[in-house]
CSV table of C-alpha atoms and ligand atoms in Angstrom, one decimal:
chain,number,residue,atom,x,y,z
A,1,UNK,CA,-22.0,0.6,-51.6
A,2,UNK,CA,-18.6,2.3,-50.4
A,3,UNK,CA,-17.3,-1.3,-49.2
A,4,UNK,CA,-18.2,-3.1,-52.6
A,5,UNK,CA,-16.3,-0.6,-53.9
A,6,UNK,CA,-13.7,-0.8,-52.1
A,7,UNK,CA,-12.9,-4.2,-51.9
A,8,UNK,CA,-13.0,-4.3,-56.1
A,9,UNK,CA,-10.1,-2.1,-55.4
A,10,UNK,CA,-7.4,-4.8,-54.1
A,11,UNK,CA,-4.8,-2.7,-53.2
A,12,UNK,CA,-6.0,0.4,-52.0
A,13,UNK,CA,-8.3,-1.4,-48.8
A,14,UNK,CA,-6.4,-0.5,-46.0
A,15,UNK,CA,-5.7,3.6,-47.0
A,16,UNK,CA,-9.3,3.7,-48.7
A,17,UNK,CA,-10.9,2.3,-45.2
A,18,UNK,CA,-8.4,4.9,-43.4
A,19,UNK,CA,-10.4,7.3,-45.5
A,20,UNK,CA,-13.8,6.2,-45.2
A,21,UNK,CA,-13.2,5.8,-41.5
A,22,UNK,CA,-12.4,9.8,-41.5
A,23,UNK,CA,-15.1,10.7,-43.3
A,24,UNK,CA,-17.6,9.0,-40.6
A,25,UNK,CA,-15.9,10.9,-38.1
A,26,UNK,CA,-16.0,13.9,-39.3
A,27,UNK,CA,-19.7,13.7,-40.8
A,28,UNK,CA,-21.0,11.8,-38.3
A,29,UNK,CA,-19.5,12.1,-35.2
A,30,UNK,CA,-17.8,15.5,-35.3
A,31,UNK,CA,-18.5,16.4,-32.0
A,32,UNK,CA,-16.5,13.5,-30.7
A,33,UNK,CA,-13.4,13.9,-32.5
A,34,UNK,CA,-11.6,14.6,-29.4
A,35,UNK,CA,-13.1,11.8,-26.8
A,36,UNK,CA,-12.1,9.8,-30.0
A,37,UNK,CA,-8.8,10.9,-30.2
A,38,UNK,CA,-8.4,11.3,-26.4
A,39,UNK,CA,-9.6,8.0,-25.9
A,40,UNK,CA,-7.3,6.5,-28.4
A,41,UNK,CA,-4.4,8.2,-26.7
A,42,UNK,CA,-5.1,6.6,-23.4
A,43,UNK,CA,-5.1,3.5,-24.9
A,44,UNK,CA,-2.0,3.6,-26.5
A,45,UNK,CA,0.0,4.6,-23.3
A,46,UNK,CA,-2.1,2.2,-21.3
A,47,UNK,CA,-0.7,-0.5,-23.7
A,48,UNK,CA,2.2,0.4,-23.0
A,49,UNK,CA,1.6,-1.6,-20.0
A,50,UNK,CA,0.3,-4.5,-20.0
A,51,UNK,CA,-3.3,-5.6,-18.1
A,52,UNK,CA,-2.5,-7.7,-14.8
A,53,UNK,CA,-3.2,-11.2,-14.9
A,54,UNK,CA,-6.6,-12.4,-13.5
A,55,UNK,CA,-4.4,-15.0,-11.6
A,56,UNK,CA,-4.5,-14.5,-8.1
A,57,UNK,CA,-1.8,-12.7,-6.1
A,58,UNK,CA,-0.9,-15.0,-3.2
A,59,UNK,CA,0.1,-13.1,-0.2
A,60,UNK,CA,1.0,-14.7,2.8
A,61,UNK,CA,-0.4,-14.7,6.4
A,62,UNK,CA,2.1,-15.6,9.4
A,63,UNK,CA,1.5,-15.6,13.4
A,64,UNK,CA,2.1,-11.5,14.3
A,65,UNK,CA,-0.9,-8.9,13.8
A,66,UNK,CA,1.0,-6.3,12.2
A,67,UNK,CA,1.9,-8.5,9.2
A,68,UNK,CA,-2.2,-10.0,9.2
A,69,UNK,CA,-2.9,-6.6,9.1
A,70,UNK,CA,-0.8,-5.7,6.4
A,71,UNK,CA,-2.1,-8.7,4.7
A,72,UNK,CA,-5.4,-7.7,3.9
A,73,UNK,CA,-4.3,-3.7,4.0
A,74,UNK,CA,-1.7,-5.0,0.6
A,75,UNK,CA,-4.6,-7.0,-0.5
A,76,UNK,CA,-7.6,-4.3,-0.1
A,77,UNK,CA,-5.1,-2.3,-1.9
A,78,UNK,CA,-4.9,-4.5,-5.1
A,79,UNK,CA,-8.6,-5.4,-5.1
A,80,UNK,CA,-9.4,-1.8,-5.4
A,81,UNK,CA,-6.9,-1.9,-8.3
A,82,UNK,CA,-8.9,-4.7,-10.0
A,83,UNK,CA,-6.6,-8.0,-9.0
A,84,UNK,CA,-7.4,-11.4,-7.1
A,85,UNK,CA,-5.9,-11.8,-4.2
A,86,UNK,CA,-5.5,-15.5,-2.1
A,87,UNK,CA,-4.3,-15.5,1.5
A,88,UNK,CA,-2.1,-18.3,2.2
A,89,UNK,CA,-1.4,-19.3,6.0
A,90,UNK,CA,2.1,-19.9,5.9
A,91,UNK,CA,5.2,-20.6,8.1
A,92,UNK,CA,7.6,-17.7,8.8
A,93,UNK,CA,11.1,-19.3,7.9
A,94,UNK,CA,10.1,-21.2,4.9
A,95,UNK,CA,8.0,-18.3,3.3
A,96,UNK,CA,11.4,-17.0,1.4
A,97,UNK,CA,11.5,-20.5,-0.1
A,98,UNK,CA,8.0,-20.2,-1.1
A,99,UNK,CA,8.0,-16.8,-2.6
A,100,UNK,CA,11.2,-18.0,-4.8
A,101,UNK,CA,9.3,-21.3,-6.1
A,102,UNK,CA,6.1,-19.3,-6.6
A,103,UNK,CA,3.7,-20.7,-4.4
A,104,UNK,CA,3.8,-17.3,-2.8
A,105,UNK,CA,3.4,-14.1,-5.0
A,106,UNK,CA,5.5,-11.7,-2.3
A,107,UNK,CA,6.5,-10.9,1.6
A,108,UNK,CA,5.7,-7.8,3.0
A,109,UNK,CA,7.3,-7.9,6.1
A,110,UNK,CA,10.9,-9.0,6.5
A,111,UNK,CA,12.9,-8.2,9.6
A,112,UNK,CA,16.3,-7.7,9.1
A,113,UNK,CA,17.3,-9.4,12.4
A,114,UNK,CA,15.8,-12.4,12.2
A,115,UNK,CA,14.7,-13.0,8.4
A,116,UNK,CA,17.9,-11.6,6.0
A,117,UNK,CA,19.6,-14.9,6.2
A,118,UNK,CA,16.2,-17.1,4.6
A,119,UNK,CA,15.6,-14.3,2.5
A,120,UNK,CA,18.9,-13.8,0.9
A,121,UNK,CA,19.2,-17.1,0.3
A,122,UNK,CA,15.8,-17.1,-1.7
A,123,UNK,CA,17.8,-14.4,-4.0
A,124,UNK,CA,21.0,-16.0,-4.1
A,125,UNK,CA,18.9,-19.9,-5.2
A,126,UNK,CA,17.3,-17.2,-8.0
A,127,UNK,CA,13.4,-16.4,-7.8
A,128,UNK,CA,12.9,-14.0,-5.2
A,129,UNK,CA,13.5,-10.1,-5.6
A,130,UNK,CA,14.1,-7.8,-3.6
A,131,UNK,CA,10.8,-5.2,-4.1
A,132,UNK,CA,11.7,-2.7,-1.6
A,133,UNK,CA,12.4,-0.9,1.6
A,134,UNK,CA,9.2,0.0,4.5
A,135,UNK,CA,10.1,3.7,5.7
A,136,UNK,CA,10.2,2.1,9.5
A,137,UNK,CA,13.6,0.9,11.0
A,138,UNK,CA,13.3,-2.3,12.9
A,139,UNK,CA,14.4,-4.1,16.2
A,140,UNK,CA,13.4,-7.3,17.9
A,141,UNK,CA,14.6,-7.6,21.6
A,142,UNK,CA,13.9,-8.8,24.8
A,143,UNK,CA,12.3,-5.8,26.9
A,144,UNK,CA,10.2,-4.7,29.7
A,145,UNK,CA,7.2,-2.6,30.3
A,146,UNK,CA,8.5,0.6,31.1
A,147,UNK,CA,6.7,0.6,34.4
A,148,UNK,CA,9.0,-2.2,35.3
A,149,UNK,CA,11.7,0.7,35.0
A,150,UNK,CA,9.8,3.5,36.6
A,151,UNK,CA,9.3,1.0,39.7
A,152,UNK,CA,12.9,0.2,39.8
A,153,UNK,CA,12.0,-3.6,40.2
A,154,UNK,CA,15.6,-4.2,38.8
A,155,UNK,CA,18.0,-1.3,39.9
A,156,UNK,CA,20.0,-0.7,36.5
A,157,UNK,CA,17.7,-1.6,33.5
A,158,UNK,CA,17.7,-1.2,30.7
A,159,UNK,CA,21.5,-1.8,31.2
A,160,UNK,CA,21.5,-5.7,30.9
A,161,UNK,CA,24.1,-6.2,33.5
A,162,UNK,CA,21.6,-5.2,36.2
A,163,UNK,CA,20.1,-9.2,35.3
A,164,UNK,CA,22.5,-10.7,37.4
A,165,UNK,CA,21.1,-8.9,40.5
A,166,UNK,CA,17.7,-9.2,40.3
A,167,UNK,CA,16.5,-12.4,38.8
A,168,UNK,CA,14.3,-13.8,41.7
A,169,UNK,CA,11.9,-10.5,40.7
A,170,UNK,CA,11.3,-12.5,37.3
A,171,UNK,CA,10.5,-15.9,39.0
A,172,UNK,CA,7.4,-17.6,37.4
A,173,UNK,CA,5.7,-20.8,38.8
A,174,UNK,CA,7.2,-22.5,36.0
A,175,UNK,CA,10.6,-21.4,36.5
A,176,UNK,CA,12.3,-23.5,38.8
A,177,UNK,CA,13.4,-20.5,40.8
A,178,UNK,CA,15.1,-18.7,38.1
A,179,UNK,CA,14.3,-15.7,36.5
A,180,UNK,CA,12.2,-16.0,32.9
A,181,UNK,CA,12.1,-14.6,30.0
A,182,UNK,CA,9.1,-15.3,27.7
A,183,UNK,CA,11.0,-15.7,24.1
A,184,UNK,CA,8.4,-15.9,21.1
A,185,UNK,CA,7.5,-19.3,19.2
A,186,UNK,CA,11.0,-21.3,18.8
A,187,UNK,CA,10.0,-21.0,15.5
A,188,UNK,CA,10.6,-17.2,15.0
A,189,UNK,CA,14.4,-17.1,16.6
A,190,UNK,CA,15.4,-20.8,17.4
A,191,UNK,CA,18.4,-20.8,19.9
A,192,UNK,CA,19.5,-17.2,19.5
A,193,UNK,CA,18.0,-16.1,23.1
A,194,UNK,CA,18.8,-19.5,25.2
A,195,UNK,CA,22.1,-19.2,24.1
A,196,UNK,CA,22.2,-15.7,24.7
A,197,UNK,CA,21.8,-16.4,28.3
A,198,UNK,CA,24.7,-19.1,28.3
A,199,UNK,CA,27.1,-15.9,26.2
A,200,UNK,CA,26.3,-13.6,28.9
A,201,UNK,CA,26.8,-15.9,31.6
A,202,UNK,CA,23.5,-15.6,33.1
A,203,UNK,CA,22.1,-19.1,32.3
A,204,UNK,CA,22.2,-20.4,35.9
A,205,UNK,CA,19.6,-17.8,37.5
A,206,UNK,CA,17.6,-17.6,34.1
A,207,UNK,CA,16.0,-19.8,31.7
A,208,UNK,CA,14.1,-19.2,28.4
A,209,UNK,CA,10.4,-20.1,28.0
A,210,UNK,CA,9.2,-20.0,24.4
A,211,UNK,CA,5.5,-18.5,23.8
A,212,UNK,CA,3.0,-20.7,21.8
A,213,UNK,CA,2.1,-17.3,20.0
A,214,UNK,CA,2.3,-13.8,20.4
A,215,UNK,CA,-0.5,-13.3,22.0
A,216,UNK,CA,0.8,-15.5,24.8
A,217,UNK,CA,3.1,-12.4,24.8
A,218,UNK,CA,0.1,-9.8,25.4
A,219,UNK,CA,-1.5,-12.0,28.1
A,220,UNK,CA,2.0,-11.8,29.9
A,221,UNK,CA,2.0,-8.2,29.8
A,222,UNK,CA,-1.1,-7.8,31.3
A,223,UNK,CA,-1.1,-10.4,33.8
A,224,UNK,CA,2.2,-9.2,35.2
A,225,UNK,CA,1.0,-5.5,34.8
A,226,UNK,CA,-2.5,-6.8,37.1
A,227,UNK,CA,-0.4,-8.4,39.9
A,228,UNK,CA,2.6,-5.6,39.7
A,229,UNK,CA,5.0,-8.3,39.0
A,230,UNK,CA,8.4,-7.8,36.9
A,231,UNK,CA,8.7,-9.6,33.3
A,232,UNK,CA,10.6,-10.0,30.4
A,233,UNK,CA,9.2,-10.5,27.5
A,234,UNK,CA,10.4,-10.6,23.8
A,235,UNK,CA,9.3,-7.9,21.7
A,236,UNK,CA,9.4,-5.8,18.6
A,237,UNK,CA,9.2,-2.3,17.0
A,238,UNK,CA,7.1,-1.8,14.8
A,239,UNK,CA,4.2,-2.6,17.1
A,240,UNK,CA,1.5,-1.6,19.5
A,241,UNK,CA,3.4,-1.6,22.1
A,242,UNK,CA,6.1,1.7,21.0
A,243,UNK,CA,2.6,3.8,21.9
A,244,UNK,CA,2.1,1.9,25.2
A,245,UNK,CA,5.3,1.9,26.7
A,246,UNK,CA,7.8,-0.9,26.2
A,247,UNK,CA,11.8,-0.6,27.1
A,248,UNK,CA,14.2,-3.0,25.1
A,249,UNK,CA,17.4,-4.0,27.1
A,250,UNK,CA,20.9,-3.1,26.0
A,251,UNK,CA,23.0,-5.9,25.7
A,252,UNK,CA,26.2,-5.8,23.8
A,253,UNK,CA,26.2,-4.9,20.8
A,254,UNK,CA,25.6,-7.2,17.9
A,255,UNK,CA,28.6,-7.7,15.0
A,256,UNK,CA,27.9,-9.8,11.8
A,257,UNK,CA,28.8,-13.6,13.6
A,258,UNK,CA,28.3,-13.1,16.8
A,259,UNK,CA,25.8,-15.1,16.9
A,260,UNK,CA,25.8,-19.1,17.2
A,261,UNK,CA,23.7,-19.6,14.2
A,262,UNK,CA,26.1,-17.1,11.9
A,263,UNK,CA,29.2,-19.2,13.1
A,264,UNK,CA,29.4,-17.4,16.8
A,265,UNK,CA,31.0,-19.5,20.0
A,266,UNK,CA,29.8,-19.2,23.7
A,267,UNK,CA,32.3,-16.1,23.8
A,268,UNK,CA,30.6,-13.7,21.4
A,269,UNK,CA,26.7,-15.2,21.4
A,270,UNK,CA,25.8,-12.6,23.9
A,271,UNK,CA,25.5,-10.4,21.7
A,272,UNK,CA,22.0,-8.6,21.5
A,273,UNK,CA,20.0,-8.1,18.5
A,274,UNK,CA,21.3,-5.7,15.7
A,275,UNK,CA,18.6,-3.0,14.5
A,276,UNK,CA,17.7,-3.5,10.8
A,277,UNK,CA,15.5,-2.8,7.8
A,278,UNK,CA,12.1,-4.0,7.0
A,279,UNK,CA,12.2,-5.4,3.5
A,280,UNK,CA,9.5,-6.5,0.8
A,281,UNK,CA,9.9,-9.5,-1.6
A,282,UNK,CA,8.6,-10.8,-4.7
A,283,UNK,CA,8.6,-13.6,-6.7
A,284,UNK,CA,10.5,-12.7,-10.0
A,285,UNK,CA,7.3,-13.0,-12.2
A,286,UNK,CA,5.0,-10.8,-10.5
A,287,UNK,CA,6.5,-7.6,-12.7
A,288,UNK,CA,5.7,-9.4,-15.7
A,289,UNK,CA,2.2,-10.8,-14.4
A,290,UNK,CA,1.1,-8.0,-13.0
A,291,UNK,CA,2.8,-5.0,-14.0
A,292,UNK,CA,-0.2,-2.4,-12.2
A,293,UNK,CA,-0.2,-4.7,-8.8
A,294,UNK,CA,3.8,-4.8,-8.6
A,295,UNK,CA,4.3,-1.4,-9.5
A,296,UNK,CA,2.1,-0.3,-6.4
A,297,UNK,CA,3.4,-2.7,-3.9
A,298,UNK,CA,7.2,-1.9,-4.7
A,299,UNK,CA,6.1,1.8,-4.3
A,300,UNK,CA,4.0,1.1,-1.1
A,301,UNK,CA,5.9,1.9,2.1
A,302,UNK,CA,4.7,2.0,6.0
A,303,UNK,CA,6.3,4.2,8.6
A,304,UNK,CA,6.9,2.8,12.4
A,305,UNK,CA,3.6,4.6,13.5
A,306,UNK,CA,1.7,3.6,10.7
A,307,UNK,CA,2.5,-0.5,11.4
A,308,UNK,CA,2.2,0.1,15.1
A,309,UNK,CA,-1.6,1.2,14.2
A,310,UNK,CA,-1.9,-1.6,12.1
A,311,UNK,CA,-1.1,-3.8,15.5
A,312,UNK,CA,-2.8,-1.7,17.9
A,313,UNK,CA,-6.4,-2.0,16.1
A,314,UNK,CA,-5.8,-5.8,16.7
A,315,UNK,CA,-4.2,-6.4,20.3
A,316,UNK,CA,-5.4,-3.1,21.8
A,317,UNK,CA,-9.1,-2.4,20.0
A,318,UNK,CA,-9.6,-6.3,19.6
A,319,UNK,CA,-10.6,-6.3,16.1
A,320,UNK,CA,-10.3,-9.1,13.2
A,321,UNK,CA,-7.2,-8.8,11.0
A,322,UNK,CA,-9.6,-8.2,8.2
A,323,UNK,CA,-11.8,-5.7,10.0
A,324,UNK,CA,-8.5,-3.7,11.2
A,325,UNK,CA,-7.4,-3.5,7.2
A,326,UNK,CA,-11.0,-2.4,6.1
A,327,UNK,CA,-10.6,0.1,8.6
A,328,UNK,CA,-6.8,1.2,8.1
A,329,UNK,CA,-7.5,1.6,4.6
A,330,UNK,CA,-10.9,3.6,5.3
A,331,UNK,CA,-8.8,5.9,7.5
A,332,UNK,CA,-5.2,6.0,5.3
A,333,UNK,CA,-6.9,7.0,1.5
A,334,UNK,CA,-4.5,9.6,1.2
A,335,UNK,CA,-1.5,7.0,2.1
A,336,UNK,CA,-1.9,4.5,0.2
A,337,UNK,CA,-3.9,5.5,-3.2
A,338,UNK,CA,-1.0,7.4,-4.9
A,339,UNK,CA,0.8,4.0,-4.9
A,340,UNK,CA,-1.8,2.6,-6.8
A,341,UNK,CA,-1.9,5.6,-9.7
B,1,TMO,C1,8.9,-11.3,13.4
B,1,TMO,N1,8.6,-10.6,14.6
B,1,TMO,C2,8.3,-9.2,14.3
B,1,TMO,C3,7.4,-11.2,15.3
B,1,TMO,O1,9.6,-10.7,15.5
């Protein structure tokens, strides 16, 4: 009877509704007027921000544990949030390229050392941005386990000088005599470490062999460990192996174009690696797509021990990638929830 009323009225709908609208609260639904008003409130900040897209976020996977790990950890993170998530196997170098032309949503783990130069370029071309900082300072090195040390197998490490005494100690079946060391996949560093050899001068009693993966790196380490037998491996920090006992060499230090790749000559590309950040990346839509998701992941942050656990579940308890996140996330509530608030 009200409505009829009201709509004979023209003019007055909208204020007369307003009215009428009051009027059921307050006969009907006193008791409620606050979990109304409350309820409203929310809603009005929440709007503030808009809801994520149902669109999946496409996070990458690449060929090292820690960033699997921190795959599915990032993506356990926003399907507890609410958001899709699609893992995309995906090659290390050209991942920048793929974050800036959208096919990837974000990179989580970006090592200075090896990474800046694809990932600033990404910037520079216009599509990726820079989402943030990781609390863990970086290195990627050639190294030894630190039993190699304590055994003095080669008088002088970590110092790198002590190579050009020793390298029969680091002979392989496969190494023509010369002392090896077991770079990762070509495709992580290229040249950097064969030509490393050549700066330093050390390229006729050593040779570079490049690992099909990195757990060809693991095997190593525990074959040589077995038969008490020196190696050299490549390595990096974050990892597993910071809790187990690894030693980087000290080589000269790097400078911005020492190396060959950054305009370097036989002269300075002896240089060793520099220590560096580990960066995130976005691709520059994901704010706007999903305001919640992005907010958490450019607040999200790991800590050296907390990325070496993400490893160590992996290549020292032999779980999944997925199983390890389920379980890092199980055991981290506290760490990584407030991101997501
Ligand atoms: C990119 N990595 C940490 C394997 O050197």
């Amino acid at each position: 009877m009200e409505s009829c009323f009201v709509i004979q009225k023209g003019k007055l709908i909208t204020q007369t509704t307003e009215e009428k609208g009051m009027k059921l609260y307050k006969n009907r639904f006193t008791g409620s007027i606050s979990a109304v008003l409350l309820a409203t409130l929310f809603t009005v900040s929440g709007s503030l921000q808009a809801a994520d897209s149902t669109s999946p976020i496409k996070i990458p996977l690449k060929n090292w544990s820690s960033q699997l790990v921190m795959a599915h950890v990032i993506g356990g993170m926003f399907e507890s949030m609410g958001n899709n998530v699609e893992y995309v196997p995906t090659e290390n170098q050209s991942s920048f390229e793929a974050v800036r032309n959208g096919d990837l949503t974000l990179v989580h783990e970006v090592w200075q050392s090896t990474m800046q130069n694809a990932y600033f370029n990404a910037m520079q071309k216009g599509g990726l941005i820079d989402a943030g900082t990781h609390a863990a300072a970086t290195l990627e090195e050639m190294g030894v386990p630190t039993w190699v040390i304590e055994k003095d197998l080669c008088p002088g490490l970590p110092n790198w000088e002590a190579l050009k005494d020793c390298h029969e100690v680091f002979a392989t079946a496969d190494s023509d005599g010369k002392g090896r060391w077991l770079e990762g996949p070509q495709s992580w560093h290229g040249d950097v470490m064969p030509n490393r050899l050549k700066g330093l001068g050390l390229d006729e009693n050593w040779t570079v062999k490049f690992a099909g993966g990195a757990d060809a790196l693991w095997t190593e380490l525990k074959a040589a460990e077995k038969e008490g037998r020196g190696t050299i491996i490549f390595n990096w920090s974050p990892n597993f192996t910071d809790a187990s006992g690894f030693t980087f060499i000290e080589f000269p230090p790097y400078y911005e174009g020492c190396r060959m790749i950054d305009g370097g000559s036989l002269e300075t590309t002896g240089c060793g690696s520099p220590p560096g950040w580990l960066k995130k990346g976005a691709n520059y839509k994901f704010p706007k797509t999903h305001p919640k998701a992005y907010t958490a992941f450019s607040k999200l942050l790991f800590t050296t021990p907390q990325i070496g656990s993400m490893a160590a579940l992996v290549d020292v308890e032999g779980m999944t990638h997925e199983d390890a996140a389920k379980k890092w996330l199980a055991d981290n509530v506290d760490v990584w929830t407030p991101w997501t608030k």
